[in-house]
mmCIF file of C-alpha atoms in Angstrom:
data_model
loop_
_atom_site.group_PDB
_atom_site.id
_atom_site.type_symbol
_atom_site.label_atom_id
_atom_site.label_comp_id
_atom_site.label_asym_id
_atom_site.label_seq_id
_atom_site.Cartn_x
_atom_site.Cartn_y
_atom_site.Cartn_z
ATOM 1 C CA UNK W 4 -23.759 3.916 -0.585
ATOM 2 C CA UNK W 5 -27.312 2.585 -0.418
ATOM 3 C CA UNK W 6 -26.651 0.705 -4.289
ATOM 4 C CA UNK W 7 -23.623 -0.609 -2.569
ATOM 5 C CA UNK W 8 -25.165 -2.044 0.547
ATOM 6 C CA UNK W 9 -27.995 -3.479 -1.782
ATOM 7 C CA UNK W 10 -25.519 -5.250 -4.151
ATOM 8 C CA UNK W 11 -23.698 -6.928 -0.207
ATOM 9 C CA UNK W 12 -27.091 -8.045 0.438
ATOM 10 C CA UNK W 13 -28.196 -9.498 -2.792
ATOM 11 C CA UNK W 14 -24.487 -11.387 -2.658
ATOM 12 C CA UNK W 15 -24.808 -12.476 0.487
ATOM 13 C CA UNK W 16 -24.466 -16.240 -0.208
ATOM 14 C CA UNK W 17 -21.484 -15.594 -2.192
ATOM 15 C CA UNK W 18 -20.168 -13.960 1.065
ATOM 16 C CA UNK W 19 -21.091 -16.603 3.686
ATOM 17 C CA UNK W 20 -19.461 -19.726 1.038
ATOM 18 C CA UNK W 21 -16.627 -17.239 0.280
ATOM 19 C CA UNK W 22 -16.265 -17.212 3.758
ATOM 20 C CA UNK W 23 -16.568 -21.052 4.258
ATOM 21 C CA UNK W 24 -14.202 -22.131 1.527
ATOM 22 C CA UNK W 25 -11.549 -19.485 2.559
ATOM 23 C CA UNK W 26 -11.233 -21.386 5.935
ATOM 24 C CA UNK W 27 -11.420 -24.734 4.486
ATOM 25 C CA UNK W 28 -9.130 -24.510 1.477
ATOM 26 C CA UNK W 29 -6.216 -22.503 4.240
ATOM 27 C CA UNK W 30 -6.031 -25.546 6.141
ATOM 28 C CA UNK W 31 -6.937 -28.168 3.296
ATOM 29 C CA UNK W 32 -4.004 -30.510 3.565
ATOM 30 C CA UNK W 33 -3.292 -29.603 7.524
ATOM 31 C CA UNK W 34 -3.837 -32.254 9.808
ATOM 32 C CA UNK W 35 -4.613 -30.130 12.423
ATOM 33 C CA UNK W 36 -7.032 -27.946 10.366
ATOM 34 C CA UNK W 37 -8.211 -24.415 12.271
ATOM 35 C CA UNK W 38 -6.767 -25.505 15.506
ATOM 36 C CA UNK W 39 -3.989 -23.245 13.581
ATOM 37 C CA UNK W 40 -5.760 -20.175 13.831
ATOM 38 C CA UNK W 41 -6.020 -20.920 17.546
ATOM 39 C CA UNK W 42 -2.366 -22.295 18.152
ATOM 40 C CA UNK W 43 -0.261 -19.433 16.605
ATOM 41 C CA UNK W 44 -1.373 -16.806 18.708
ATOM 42 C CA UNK W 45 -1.671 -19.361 21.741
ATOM 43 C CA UNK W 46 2.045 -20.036 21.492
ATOM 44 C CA UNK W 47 2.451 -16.279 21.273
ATOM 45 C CA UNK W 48 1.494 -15.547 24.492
ATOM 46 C CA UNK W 49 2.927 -18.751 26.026
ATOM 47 C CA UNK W 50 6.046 -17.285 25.140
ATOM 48 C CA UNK W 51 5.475 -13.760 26.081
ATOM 49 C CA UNK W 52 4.098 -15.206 29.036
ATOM 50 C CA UNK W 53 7.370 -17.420 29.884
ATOM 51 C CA UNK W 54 9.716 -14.764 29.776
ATOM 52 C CA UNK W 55 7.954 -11.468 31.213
ATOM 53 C CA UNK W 56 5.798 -13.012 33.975
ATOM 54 C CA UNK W 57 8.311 -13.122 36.665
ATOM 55 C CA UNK W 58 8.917 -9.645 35.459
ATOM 56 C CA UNK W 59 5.511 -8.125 35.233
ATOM 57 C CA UNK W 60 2.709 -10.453 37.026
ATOM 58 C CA UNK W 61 3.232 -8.500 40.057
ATOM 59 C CA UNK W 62 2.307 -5.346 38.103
ATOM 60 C CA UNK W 63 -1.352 -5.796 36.974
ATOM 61 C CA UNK W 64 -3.668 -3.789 40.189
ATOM 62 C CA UNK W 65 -6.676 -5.054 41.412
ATOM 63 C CA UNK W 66 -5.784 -9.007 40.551
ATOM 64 C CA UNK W 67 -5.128 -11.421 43.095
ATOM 65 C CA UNK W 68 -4.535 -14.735 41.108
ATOM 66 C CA UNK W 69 -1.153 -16.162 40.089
ATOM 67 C CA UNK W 70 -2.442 -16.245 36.319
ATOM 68 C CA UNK W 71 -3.607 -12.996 35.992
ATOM 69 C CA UNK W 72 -0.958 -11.903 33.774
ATOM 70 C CA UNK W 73 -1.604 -14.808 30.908
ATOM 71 C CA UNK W 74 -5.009 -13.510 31.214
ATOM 72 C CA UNK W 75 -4.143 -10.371 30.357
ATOM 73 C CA UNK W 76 -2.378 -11.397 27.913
ATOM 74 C CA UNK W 77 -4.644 -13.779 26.214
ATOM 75 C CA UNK W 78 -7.393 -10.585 26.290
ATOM 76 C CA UNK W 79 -5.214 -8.520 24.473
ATOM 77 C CA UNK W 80 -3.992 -10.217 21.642
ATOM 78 C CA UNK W 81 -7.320 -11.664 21.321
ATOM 79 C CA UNK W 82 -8.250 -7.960 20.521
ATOM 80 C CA UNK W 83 -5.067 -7.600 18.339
ATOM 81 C CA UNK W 84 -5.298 -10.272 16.465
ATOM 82 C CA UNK W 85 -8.985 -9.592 14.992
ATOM 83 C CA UNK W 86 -7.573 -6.350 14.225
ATOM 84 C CA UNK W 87 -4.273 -6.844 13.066
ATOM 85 C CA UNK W 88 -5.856 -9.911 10.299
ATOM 86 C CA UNK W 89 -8.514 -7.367 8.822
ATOM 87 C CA UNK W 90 -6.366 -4.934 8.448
ATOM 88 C CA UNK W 91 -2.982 -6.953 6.531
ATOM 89 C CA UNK W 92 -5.641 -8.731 4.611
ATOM 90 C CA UNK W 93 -7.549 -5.870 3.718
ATOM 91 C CA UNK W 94 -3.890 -4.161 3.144
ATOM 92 C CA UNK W 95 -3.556 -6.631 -0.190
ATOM 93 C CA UNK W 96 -6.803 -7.135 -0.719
ATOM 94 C CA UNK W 97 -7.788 -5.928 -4.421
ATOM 95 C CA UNK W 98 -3.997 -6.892 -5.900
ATOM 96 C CA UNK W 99 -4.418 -10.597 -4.867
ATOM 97 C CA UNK W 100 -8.065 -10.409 -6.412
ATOM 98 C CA UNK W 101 -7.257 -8.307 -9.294
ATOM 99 C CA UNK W 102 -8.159 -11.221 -11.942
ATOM 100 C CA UNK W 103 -11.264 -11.527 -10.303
ATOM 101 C CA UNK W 104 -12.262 -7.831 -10.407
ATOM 102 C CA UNK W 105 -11.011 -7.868 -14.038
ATOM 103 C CA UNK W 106 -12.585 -10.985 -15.538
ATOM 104 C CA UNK W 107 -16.516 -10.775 -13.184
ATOM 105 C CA UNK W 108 -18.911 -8.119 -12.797
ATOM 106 C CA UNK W 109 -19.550 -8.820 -9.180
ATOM 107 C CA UNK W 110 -20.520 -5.962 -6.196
ATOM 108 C CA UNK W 111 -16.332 -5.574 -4.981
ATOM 109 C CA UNK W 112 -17.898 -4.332 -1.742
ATOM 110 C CA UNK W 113 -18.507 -8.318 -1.203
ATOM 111 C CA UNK W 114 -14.370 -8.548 -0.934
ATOM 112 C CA UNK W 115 -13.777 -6.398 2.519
ATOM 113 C CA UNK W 116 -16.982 -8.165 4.214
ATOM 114 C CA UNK W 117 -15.787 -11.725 3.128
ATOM 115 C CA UNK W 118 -12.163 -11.023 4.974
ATOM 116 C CA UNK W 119 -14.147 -9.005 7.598
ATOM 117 C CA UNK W 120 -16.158 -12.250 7.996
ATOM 118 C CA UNK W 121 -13.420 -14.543 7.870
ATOM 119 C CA UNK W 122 -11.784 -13.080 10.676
ATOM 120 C CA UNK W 123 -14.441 -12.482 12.852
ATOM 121 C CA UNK W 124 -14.846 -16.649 12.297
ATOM 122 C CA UNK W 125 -11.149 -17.140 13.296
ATOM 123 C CA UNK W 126 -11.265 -14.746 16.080
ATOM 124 C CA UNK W 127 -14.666 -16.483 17.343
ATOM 125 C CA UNK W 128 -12.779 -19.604 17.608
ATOM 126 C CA UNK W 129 -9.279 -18.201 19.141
ATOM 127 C CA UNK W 130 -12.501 -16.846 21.782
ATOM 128 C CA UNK W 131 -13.400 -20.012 22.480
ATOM 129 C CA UNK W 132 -10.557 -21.722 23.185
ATOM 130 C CA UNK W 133 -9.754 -18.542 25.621
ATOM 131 C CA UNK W 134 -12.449 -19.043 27.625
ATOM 132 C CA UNK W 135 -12.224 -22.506 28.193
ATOM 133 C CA UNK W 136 -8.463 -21.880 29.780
ATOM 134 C CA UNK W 137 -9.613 -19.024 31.424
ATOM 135 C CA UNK W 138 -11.875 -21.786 32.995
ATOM 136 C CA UNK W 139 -9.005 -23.808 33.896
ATOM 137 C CA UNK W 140 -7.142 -20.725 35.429
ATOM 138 C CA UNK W 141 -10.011 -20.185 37.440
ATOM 139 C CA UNK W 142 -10.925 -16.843 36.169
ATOM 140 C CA UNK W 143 -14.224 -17.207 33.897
ATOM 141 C CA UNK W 144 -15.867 -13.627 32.811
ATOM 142 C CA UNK W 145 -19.254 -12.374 34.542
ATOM 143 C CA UNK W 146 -21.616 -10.408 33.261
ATOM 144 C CA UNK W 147 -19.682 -8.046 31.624
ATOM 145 C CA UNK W 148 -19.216 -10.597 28.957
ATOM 146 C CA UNK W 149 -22.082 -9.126 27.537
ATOM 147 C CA UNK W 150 -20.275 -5.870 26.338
ATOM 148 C CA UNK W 151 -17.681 -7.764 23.804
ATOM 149 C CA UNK W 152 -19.919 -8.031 20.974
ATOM 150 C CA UNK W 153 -19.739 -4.092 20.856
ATOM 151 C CA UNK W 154 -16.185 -4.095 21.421
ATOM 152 C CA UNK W 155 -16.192 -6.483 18.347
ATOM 153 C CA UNK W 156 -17.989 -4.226 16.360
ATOM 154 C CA UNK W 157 -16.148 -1.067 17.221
ATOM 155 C CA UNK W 158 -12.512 -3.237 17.116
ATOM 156 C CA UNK W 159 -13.619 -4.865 13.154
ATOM 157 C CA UNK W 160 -14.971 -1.364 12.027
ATOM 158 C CA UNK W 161 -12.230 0.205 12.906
ATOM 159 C CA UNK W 162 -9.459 -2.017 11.110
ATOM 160 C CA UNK W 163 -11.983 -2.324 8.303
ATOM 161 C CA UNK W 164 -11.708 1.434 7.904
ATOM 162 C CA UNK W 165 -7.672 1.748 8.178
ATOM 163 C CA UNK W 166 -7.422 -1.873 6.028
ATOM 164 C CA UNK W 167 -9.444 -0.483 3.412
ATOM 165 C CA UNK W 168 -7.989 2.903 3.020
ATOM 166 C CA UNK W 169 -4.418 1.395 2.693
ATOM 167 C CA UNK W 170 -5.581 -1.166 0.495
ATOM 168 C CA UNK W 171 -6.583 1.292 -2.109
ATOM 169 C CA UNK W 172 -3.721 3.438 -1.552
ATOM 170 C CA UNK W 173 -1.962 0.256 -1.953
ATOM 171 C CA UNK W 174 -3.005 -0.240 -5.179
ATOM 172 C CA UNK W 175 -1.812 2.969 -6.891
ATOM 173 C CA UNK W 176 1.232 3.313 -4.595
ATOM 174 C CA UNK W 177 2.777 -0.366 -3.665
ATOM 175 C CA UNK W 178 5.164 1.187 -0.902
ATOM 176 C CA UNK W 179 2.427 1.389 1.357
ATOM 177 C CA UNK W 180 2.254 -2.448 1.662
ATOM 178 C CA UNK W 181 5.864 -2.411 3.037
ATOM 179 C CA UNK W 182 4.800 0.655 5.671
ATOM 180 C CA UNK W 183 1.513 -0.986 6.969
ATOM 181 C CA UNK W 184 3.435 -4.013 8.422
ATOM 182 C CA UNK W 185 6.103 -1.489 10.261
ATOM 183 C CA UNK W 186 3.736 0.443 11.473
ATOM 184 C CA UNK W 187 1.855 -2.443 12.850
ATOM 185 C CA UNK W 188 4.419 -3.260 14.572
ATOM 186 C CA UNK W 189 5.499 -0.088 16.174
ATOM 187 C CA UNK W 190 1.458 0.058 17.032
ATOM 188 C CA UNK W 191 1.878 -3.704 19.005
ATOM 189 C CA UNK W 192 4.219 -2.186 21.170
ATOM 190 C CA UNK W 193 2.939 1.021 21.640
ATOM 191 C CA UNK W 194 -0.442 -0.471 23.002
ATOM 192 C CA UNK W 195 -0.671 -2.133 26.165
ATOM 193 C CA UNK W 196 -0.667 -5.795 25.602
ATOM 194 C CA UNK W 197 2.454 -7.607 26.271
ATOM 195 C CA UNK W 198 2.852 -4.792 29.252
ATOM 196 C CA UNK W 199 0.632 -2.892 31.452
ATOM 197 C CA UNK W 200 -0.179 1.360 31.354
ATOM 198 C CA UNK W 201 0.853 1.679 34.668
ATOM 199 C CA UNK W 202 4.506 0.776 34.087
ATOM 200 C CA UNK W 203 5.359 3.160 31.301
ATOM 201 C CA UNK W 204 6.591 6.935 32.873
ATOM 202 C CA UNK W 205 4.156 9.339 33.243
ATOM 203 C CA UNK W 206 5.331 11.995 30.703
ATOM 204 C CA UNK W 207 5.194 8.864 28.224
ATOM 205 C CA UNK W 208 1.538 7.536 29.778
ATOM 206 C CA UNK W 209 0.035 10.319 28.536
ATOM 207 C CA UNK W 210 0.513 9.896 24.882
ATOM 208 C CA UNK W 211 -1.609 6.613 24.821
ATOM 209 C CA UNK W 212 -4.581 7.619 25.115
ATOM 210 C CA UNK W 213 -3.648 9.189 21.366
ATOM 211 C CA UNK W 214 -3.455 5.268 20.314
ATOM 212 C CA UNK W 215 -7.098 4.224 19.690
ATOM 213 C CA UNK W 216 -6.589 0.444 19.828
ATOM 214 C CA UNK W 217 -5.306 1.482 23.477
ATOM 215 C CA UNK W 218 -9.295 2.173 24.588
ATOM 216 C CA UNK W 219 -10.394 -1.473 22.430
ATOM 217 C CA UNK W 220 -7.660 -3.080 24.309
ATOM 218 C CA UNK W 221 -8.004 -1.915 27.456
ATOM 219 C CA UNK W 222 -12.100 -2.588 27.406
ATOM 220 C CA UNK W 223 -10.945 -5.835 26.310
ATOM 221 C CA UNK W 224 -9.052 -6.029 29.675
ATOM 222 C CA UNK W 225 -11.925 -4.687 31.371
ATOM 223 C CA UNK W 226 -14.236 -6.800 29.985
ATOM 224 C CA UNK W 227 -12.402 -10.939 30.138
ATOM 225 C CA UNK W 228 -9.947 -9.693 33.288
ATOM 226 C CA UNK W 229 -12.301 -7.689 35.956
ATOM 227 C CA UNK W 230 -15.534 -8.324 34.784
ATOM 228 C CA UNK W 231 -16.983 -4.576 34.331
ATOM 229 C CA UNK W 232 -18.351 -2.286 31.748
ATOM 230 C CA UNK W 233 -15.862 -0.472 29.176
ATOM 231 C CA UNK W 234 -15.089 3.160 28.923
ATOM 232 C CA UNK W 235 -18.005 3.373 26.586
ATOM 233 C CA UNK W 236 -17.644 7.190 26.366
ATOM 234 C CA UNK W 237 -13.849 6.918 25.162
ATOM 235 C CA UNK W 238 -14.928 3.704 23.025
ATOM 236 C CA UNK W 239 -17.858 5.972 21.435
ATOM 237 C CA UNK W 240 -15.170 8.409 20.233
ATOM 238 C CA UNK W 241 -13.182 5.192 19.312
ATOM 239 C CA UNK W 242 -16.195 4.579 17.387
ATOM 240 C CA UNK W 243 -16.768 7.400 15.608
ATOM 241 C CA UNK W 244 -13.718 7.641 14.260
ATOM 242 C CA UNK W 245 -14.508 3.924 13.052
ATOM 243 C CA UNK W 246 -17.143 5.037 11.087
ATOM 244 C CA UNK W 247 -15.732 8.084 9.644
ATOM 245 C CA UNK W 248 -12.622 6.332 8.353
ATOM 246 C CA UNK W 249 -15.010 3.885 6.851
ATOM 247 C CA UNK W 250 -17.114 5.784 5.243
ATOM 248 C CA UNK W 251 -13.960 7.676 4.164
ATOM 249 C CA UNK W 252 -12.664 4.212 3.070
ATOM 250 C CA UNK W 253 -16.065 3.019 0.719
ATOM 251 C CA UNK W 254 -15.807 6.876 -0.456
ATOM 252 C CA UNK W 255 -12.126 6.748 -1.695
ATOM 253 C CA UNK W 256 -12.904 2.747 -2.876
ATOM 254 C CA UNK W 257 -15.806 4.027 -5.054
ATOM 255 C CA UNK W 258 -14.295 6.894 -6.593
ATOM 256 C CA UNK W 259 -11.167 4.466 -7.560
ATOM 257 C CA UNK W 260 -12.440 1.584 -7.995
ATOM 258 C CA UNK W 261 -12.442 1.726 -12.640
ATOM 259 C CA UNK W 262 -9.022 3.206 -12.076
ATOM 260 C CA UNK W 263 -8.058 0.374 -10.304
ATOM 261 C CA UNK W 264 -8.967 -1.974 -12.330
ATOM 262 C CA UNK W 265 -6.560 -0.355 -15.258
ATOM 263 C CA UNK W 266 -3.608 -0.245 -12.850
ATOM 264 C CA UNK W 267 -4.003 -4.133 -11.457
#
């Protein structure tokens, strides 16, 4: 583990212009450029927020203001999208570099943090662009702000763990890159994103606190929508989970990693 983190650190330049020229050569002939990566899940809540509002703005407790269903929205998927990006990229990860692992002697623990710091790039600017219309709405976080680098941490460990693990998997066994996407999905609407908790029955509530992206997302909400600390006790369990499925992750990633060379 240590040699690992060593061979990161000594490849850290690699990682930060990996990093820079996977942002500018995804938007190299757009006009637009990144304002992509903050459009596309813009327009997804737009629409979300077009047809279910009438439905479900009354529904949110302890909110007052006529937008404070697009801000729940917006807090969500800015939550899902960091972790839904990590974890397809991470899902395809060592087949779309399987030249490269062939062909360099490089540390391949520099692949998971260069699309774990891509994303966190894409979601920082996706942030931005939140806050400024949550300034327009009216509704600009307090102090609790301070909380969402944790959340960050705990939300990108956690789909770095999952990511990883399938993308090895992935390797030897290519059905699980048709799975991961399904089960994404199911996951989207089995968290509360696009709806709130307190609308689903009771004897159905109770299974969500089995969904751990349902504690991210709802500090998420607690954090951008009513300004106050996170669950940190459910978030710490949240956490260590993180950390065991990523040190399960570098485990099964080391162990396969000359096998995986042969098969790619």
């Amino acid at each position: 583990m240590n040699a690992m983190l060593l061979g990161a650190w000594q490849y850290r330049y690699f990682i930060f212009s990996s990093i820079k020229t996977d942002f500018s050569t995804k938007f190299i002939r757009s006009r637009l450029g990144g304002a992509w990566m903050i459009l596309n899940p813009l327009v997804q809540v737009a629409i979300f927020a077009f047809i279910l509002s009438a439905v479900l703005a009354s529904k949110i407790p302890g909110i007052d203001s006529q937008y404070a269903y697009p801000i729940y929205l917006m807090s969500g998927i800015l939550a899902w999208s960091l972790f839904t990006e990590v974890v397809t990229r991470c899902l395809t990860l060592f087949i779309d570099n399987g030249n490269l692992l062939k062909k360099l002697v490089f540390p391949k623990i520099t692949l998971p943090l260069i699309v774990a710091g891509s994303a966190l790039f894409n979601n920082f600017l996706l942030f931005l662009a939140i806050i400024m219309i949550f300034g327009v709405l009216g509704n600009l976080p307090g102090t609790a702000l301070l909380w969402m680098p944790l959340l960050v941490v705990v939300n990108i460990a956690l789909a770095l763990g999952i990511g990883l693990i399938c993308g090895v998997l992935n390797v030897f066994l290519r059905d699980i890159g048709q799975v991961v996407p399904v089960i994404l999905q199911l996951l989207f609407w089995f968290t509360p994103i696009v709806y709130m908790e307190n609308i689903i029955p009771p004897e159905y509530r109770a299974w969500l606190p089995s969904n751990p992206l349902f504690h991210i997302i709802t500090g998420y909400h607690d954090v951008l929508l009513y300004n106050r600390s996170p669950d940190w006790q459910q978030l710490g369990i949240i956490g260590v989970l993180a950390l065991f499925l990523l040190a399960l992750s570098l485990f099964m990633f080391r162990k396969a990693s000359a096998e995986m060379v042969d098969v790619l």
